[in-house]
Coordinates of C-alpha atoms and ligand atoms in Angstrom, one line a residue:
X230 CA 61.2 -46.8 -113.0
X231 CA 59.0 -47.3 -116.1
X232 CA 57.1 -50.0 -114.2
X233 CA 56.5 -47.6 -111.3
X234 CA 55.0 -44.9 -113.7
X235 CA 52.9 -47.5 -115.4
X236 CA 51.4 -48.7 -112.1
X237 CA 50.8 -45.2 -110.8
X238 CA 48.9 -44.4 -114.0
X239 CA 47.0 -47.6 -113.7
X240 CA 45.9 -46.7 -110.2
X241 CA 45.1 -43.0 -111.0
X242 CA 42.7 -43.7 -113.8
X243 CA 40.1 -45.7 -111.9
X244 CA 40.6 -43.5 -108.8
X245 CA 39.8 -40.3 -110.6
X246 CA 36.8 -41.9 -112.3
X247 CA 35.5 -43.0 -109.0
X248 CA 35.9 -39.5 -107.6
X249 CA 34.2 -37.8 -110.6
X250 CA 31.2 -40.1 -110.8
X251 CA 30.8 -40.4 -107.1
X252 CA 30.5 -36.6 -106.9
X253 CA 28.1 -36.4 -109.8
X254 CA 25.8 -39.1 -108.3
X255 CA 25.9 -37.4 -105.0
X256 CA 25.1 -34.0 -106.6
X257 CA 22.1 -35.4 -108.6
X258 CA 20.8 -37.3 -105.5
X259 CA 21.1 -34.1 -103.4
X260 CA 19.3 -32.0 -106.0
X261 CA 16.5 -34.6 -106.4
X262 CA 16.1 -34.8 -102.7
X263 CA 15.8 -31.0 -102.3
X264 CA 13.2 -30.8 -105.1
X265 CA 11.1 -33.5 -103.4
X266 CA 10.7 -31.3 -100.4
X267 CA 8.9 -28.7 -102.4
X268 CA 5.3 -28.5 -103.8
X269 CA 6.4 -26.9 -107.1
X270 CA 9.5 -26.3 -109.2
X271 CA 9.6 -23.0 -111.0
X272 CA 12.4 -21.9 -113.4
X273 CA 13.5 -18.3 -113.6
X274 CA 15.4 -17.9 -116.8
X275 CA 17.6 -14.8 -116.6
X276 CA 19.3 -12.7 -119.3
X277 CA 22.6 -12.8 -117.4
X278 CA 23.2 -14.9 -114.3
X279 CA 25.6 -12.4 -112.6
X280 CA 23.9 -9.1 -113.6
X281 CA 23.0 -7.2 -110.5
X282 CA 19.7 -6.1 -111.9
X283 CA 18.7 -9.7 -112.5
X284 CA 19.9 -10.7 -109.0
X285 CA 17.3 -8.3 -107.6
X286 CA 14.6 -10.1 -109.7
X287 CA 15.9 -13.4 -108.3
X288 CA 15.9 -12.0 -104.7
X289 CA 12.2 -11.1 -105.0
X290 CA 11.3 -14.3 -106.7
X291 CA 13.0 -16.4 -104.1
X292 CA 11.2 -14.5 -101.3
X293 CA 7.8 -15.3 -102.8
X294 CA 8.9 -18.9 -103.6
X295 CA 9.8 -19.5 -100.0
X296 CA 6.4 -18.4 -98.8
X297 CA 4.7 -21.0 -101.0
X298 CA 7.1 -23.9 -100.7
X299 CA 8.3 -23.5 -104.3
X300 CA 11.7 -24.6 -105.5
X301 CA 13.0 -21.7 -107.6
X302 CA 15.8 -22.4 -110.0
X303 CA 17.6 -19.4 -111.3
X304 CA 19.3 -20.2 -114.6
X305 CA 20.6 -18.7 -117.8
X306 CA 23.7 -17.6 -119.6
X307 CA 26.7 -16.0 -117.8
X308 CA 26.7 -13.1 -120.3
X309 CA 23.8 -12.2 -122.6
X310 CA 23.4 -14.7 -125.4
X311 CA 20.3 -15.4 -127.3
X312 CA 21.0 -19.0 -128.3
X313 CA 22.0 -20.0 -124.8
X314 CA 18.9 -18.4 -123.4
X315 CA 16.7 -20.3 -125.8
X316 CA 18.6 -23.5 -125.1
X317 CA 18.1 -23.0 -121.4
X318 CA 14.3 -22.5 -122.0
X319 CA 14.2 -25.8 -124.0
X320 CA 16.2 -27.6 -121.2
X321 CA 13.7 -26.4 -118.6
X322 CA 10.8 -27.7 -120.7
X323 CA 12.6 -31.0 -121.0
X324 CA 13.1 -31.0 -117.2
X325 CA 9.3 -30.6 -117.0
X326 CA 9.4 -27.8 -114.5
X327 CA 6.0 -26.5 -113.2
X328 CA 6.4 -23.0 -114.5
X329 CA 8.8 -20.8 -116.4
X330 CA 9.4 -17.1 -115.8
X331 CA 11.6 -15.5 -118.3
X332 CA 12.6 -12.3 -120.2
X333 CA 10.5 -12.1 -123.3
X334 CA 12.5 -12.3 -126.5
X335 CA 11.7 -11.1 -130.1
X336 CA 13.5 -14.1 -131.7
X337 CA 10.9 -16.3 -133.5
X338 CA 12.2 -19.4 -131.7
X339 CA 11.0 -17.8 -128.4
X340 CA 7.4 -18.1 -129.6
X341 CA 7.9 -21.7 -130.6
X342 CA 9.3 -22.6 -127.2
X343 CA 6.4 -20.9 -125.4
X344 CA 4.1 -23.0 -127.5
X345 CA 6.1 -26.1 -126.8
X346 CA 6.0 -25.3 -123.0
X347 CA 2.2 -25.0 -123.3
X348 CA 1.9 -28.4 -125.0
X349 CA 3.7 -29.8 -122.0
X350 CA 1.2 -27.9 -119.7
X351 CA 4.0 -25.6 -118.4
X352 CA 2.7 -22.0 -118.0
X353 CA 5.1 -19.3 -119.1
X354 CA 5.3 -15.7 -117.8
X355 CA 7.4 -12.9 -119.2
X356 CA 9.2 -10.7 -116.8
X357 CA 11.1 -7.4 -117.4
X358 CA 10.4 -7.6 -121.1
X359 CA 7.2 -8.7 -122.8
X360 CA 6.5 -10.5 -126.0
X361 CA 2.7 -10.4 -126.1
X362 CA 2.4 -12.3 -129.4
X363 CA 4.3 -15.3 -128.0
X364 CA 1.2 -16.8 -126.2
X365 CA 2.8 -16.3 -122.8
X366 CA 0.3 -16.4 -119.9
X367 CA 1.1 -13.0 -118.4
X368 CA 3.7 -10.3 -118.2
X369 CA 5.1 -8.7 -115.1
X370 CA 7.4 -5.6 -115.3
X371 CA 7.8 -2.0 -116.3
X372 CA 5.6 -0.2 -118.8
X373 CA 8.7 0.4 -120.9
X374 CA 7.2 2.9 -123.4
X375 CA 6.0 5.0 -120.4
X376 CA 9.4 4.7 -118.7
X377 CA 11.1 6.0 -121.8
X378 CA 8.5 8.8 -122.1
X379 CA 9.3 9.7 -118.5
X380 CA 13.0 9.9 -119.3
X381 CA 12.2 12.3 -122.2
X382 CA 10.0 14.5 -119.9
X383 CA 12.8 14.5 -117.3
X384 CA 15.3 15.8 -119.9
X385 CA 12.8 18.5 -121.0
X386 CA 12.3 19.6 -117.4
X387 CA 15.8 19.4 -116.3
X388 CA 17.7 21.1 -119.2
X389 CA 17.6 24.5 -120.8
X390 CA 18.5 25.6 -124.3
X391 CA 19.4 23.5 -127.3
X392 CA 20.3 19.8 -126.6
X393 CA 22.0 17.3 -128.8
X394 CA 21.3 13.9 -127.2
X395 CA 22.8 10.5 -127.8
X396 CA 21.4 7.3 -126.3
X397 CA 23.2 4.2 -125.4
X398 CA 20.9 1.3 -125.8
X399 CA 21.5 -2.2 -124.2
X400 CA 20.5 -4.4 -127.2
X401 CA 18.6 -3.2 -130.3
X402 CA 16.7 -6.5 -130.5
X403 CA 15.3 -6.3 -127.0
X404 CA 11.7 -5.2 -127.0
X405 CA 12.0 -3.3 -123.7
X406 CA 14.9 -1.2 -125.0
X407 CA 13.1 -0.3 -128.2
X408 CA 10.0 0.6 -126.3
X409 CA 12.0 2.9 -124.0
X410 CA 13.6 4.5 -127.0
X411 CA 10.3 5.0 -128.7
X412 CA 8.8 6.5 -125.5
X413 CA 11.8 8.8 -125.2
X414 CA 11.6 10.0 -128.8
X415 CA 7.8 10.6 -128.5
X416 CA 8.4 12.9 -125.4
X417 CA 11.2 14.9 -126.9
X418 CA 9.4 15.3 -130.2
X419 CA 7.3 17.8 -128.4
X420 CA 10.3 20.0 -127.7
X421 CA 12.1 21.5 -130.7
X422 CA 15.3 22.4 -128.8
X423 CA 16.0 18.7 -128.1
X424 CA 17.3 16.5 -130.8
X425 CA 18.3 12.8 -130.7
X426 CA 21.5 12.7 -132.9
X427 CA 22.8 9.1 -132.4
X428 CA 22.0 5.7 -130.9
X429 CA 24.7 3.2 -130.0
X430 CA 24.6 -0.3 -128.5
X431 CA 26.3 -1.3 -125.3
X432 CA 25.5 -5.1 -125.3
X433 CA 24.3 -4.4 -121.8
X434 CA 27.8 -4.2 -120.4
X435 CA 29.5 -1.3 -118.6
X436 CA 32.5 -1.7 -120.8
X437 CA 30.3 -1.7 -124.0
X438 CA 28.6 1.5 -122.8
X439 CA 32.0 3.1 -122.1
X440 CA 33.3 2.2 -125.5
X441 CA 30.2 3.4 -127.3
X442 CA 30.1 6.7 -125.4
X443 CA 33.8 7.3 -126.0
X444 CA 33.4 6.8 -129.8
X445 CA 30.5 9.1 -129.9
X446 CA 32.3 11.8 -127.9
X447 CA 35.2 11.5 -130.2
X448 CA 33.1 11.7 -133.4
X449 CA 31.1 14.8 -132.5
X450 CA 31.8 17.7 -130.3
X451 CA 28.2 19.0 -129.9
X452 CA 26.8 16.3 -127.5
X453 CA 25.1 17.9 -124.5
X454 CA 23.2 15.0 -123.0
X455 CA 23.6 11.2 -122.9
X456 CA 20.8 8.8 -122.0
X457 CA 21.7 5.2 -121.0
X458 CA 18.8 2.8 -121.5
X459 CA 19.8 -0.3 -119.6
X460 CA 21.0 -0.9 -116.0
X461 CA 24.8 -0.7 -116.5
X462 CA 24.9 1.9 -119.2
X463 CA 25.0 4.9 -116.8
X464 CA 28.2 3.6 -115.2
X465 CA 29.9 3.1 -118.6
X466 CA 28.9 6.6 -119.7
X467 CA 30.5 8.2 -116.7
X468 CA 33.6 6.2 -117.2
X469 CA 33.9 7.4 -120.8
X470 CA 33.2 11.0 -119.8
X471 CA 36.0 10.9 -117.2
X472 CA 38.4 9.5 -119.7
X473 CA 37.5 11.7 -122.6
X474 CA 37.1 14.9 -120.5
X475 CA 34.9 16.9 -122.8
X476 CA 35.1 20.7 -122.2
X477 CA 31.5 20.8 -120.8
X478 CA 30.2 17.7 -119.1
X479 CA 27.0 16.4 -120.7
X480 CA 23.8 15.9 -118.8
X481 CA 23.6 12.1 -117.9
X482 CA 20.4 10.3 -117.6
X483 CA 20.5 6.7 -116.6
X484 CA 18.2 3.7 -116.0
X485 CA 17.7 1.7 -112.8
X486 CA 18.7 2.2 -109.3
X487 CA 21.6 -0.2 -108.8
X488 CA 23.8 1.0 -105.9
X489 CA 26.6 2.1 -108.2
X490 CA 24.3 4.3 -110.2
X491 CA 22.9 5.9 -107.0
X492 CA 26.4 6.6 -105.8
X493 CA 27.3 8.3 -109.1
X494 CA 24.2 10.5 -108.6
X495 CA 25.4 11.4 -105.2
X496 CA 28.7 12.4 -106.7
X497 CA 27.0 14.6 -109.4
X498 CA 28.2 12.4 -112.2
X499 CA 24.7 11.2 -113.2
X500 CA 21.9 13.8 -112.9
X501 CA 18.9 11.5 -112.9
X502 CA 17.8 7.9 -113.3
X503 CA 14.6 6.1 -114.2
X504 CA 13.8 3.7 -111.4
X505 CA 12.5 0.2 -112.0
X506 CA 11.6 -2.2 -109.2
X507 CA 13.1 -5.6 -110.2
X508 CA 12.6 -7.1 -106.7
X509 CA 8.9 -6.4 -107.0
X510 CA 8.8 -7.9 -110.4
X511 CA 10.3 -11.2 -109.2
X512 CA 7.9 -11.4 -106.2
X513 CA 4.8 -10.6 -108.3
X514 CA 5.7 -13.1 -111.1
X515 CA 6.1 -16.0 -108.6
X516 CA 3.0 -14.9 -106.7
X517 CA 0.8 -14.7 -109.9
X518 CA 2.2 -18.1 -111.1
X519 CA 1.3 -19.6 -107.8
X520 CA -2.2 -18.2 -108.0
X521 CA -2.5 -19.7 -111.5
X522 CA -1.9 -23.1 -109.9
X523 CA -4.7 -22.2 -107.4
X524 CA -7.0 -21.9 -110.5
X525 CA -7.0 -18.1 -110.3
X526 CA -6.7 -16.8 -113.9
X527 CA -4.1 -13.9 -113.7
X528 CA -4.5 -10.7 -115.6
X529 CA -2.4 -10.5 -118.7
X530 CA -0.4 -7.5 -117.7
X531 CA 1.0 -6.5 -114.4
X532 CA 2.9 -3.2 -114.5
X533 CA 5.3 -2.5 -111.7
X534 CA 6.2 1.0 -110.6
X535 CA 8.7 3.4 -112.3
X536 CA 9.9 6.8 -111.2
X537 CA 12.5 9.5 -111.5
X538 CA 15.3 9.5 -109.0
X539 CA 17.6 12.5 -108.5
X540 CA 20.1 13.6 -105.9
X541 CA 17.4 15.1 -103.6
X542 CA 15.7 11.6 -103.4
X543 CA 18.8 9.9 -102.0
X544 CA 20.0 9.5 -98.4
X545 CA 23.1 7.5 -97.5
X546 CA 23.2 5.9 -100.9
X547 CA 19.6 4.7 -100.9
X548 CA 16.4 6.0 -102.3
X549 CA 14.6 8.0 -99.7
X550 CA 10.9 7.4 -100.2
X551 CA 8.7 10.5 -100.0
X552 CA 5.5 10.5 -97.9
X553 CA 2.8 8.5 -99.6
X554 CA 5.1 6.4 -101.8
Ligands
LIG716 C1 16.7 -4.0 -118.3 C2 17.0 -5.5 -118.5 C3 18.5 -5.7 -118.8 C4 19.3 -4.9 -117.8 C5 20.8 -5.1 -118.2 C6 17.6 -3.3 -117.4 O1 17.4 -1.9 -117.4 O2 15.3 -3.8 -117.9 O3 16.2 -6.0 -119.5 O4 18.7 -7.0 -118.7 O5 19.0 -3.6 -117.7 O6 21.7 -4.6 -117.3

């Protein structure tokens, strides 16, 4: 019996090693072969691989990449993680890709990596969030201060009487979030009846936004409006309101037009959202990067559209574009 077990183990070890390395070699060969078919290899370094907002950026980027025979690699952490994102950038530089498109970061190591990429002749574009001091080649995305300002104006126009507002912010160290908050504060500073009373962080997750909102509703009974500053915050805010059941439902202002947010607008759970166009961002960034390779110096800043979406702008769960838009 012991002999049998011994021989089975003896057989299994080399057999599993063969399977493992065989698969790895096959995978690497396959990847190398697919890269060879393309003219360029661009890396799109995301904030979170599975985040639906980033999936829209990927979708647009892939469409443009296809048109120019570019191999577009979409990489990054599963859930938001500064160190992992920086490591991914470093890995892409080491892989000697032809271009990097990434969310700008305020961490000083980001600047160092942009410089490192440039030393390797790899152009870098920021997308969705800028860091203009990093030395990146260009930025494609929303004018985040203006978008926040638009949110503030919307709250002024859509509410009456005294308002105590809380905001749920994705991450406090993200430049786009801070710019949106600054724009929002600037707009409401013109209206005495509206006061921002608290800011809490969601860590860009729906659950984080729900927790933060719940705590705020518990700690103060005077909240009349809640503004969610990143794409999943609106959904979390609604979840917390339905659990907490405040006597009067606050006015909810969200960010982005993910399908879940639009359906909550249709259900009157969210009153308005600030639209960004991530698919356009992805397309434009790849397009401009491609132009850079054709020796066309791109402009430093490419702002994509923003807008306010309310129930009247929706039809069957989608944004219904008005004439001329
Ligand atoms: C922001 C992104 C962020 C995403 C998170 C969007 O509103 O523009 O920077 O990664 O929300 O869900």
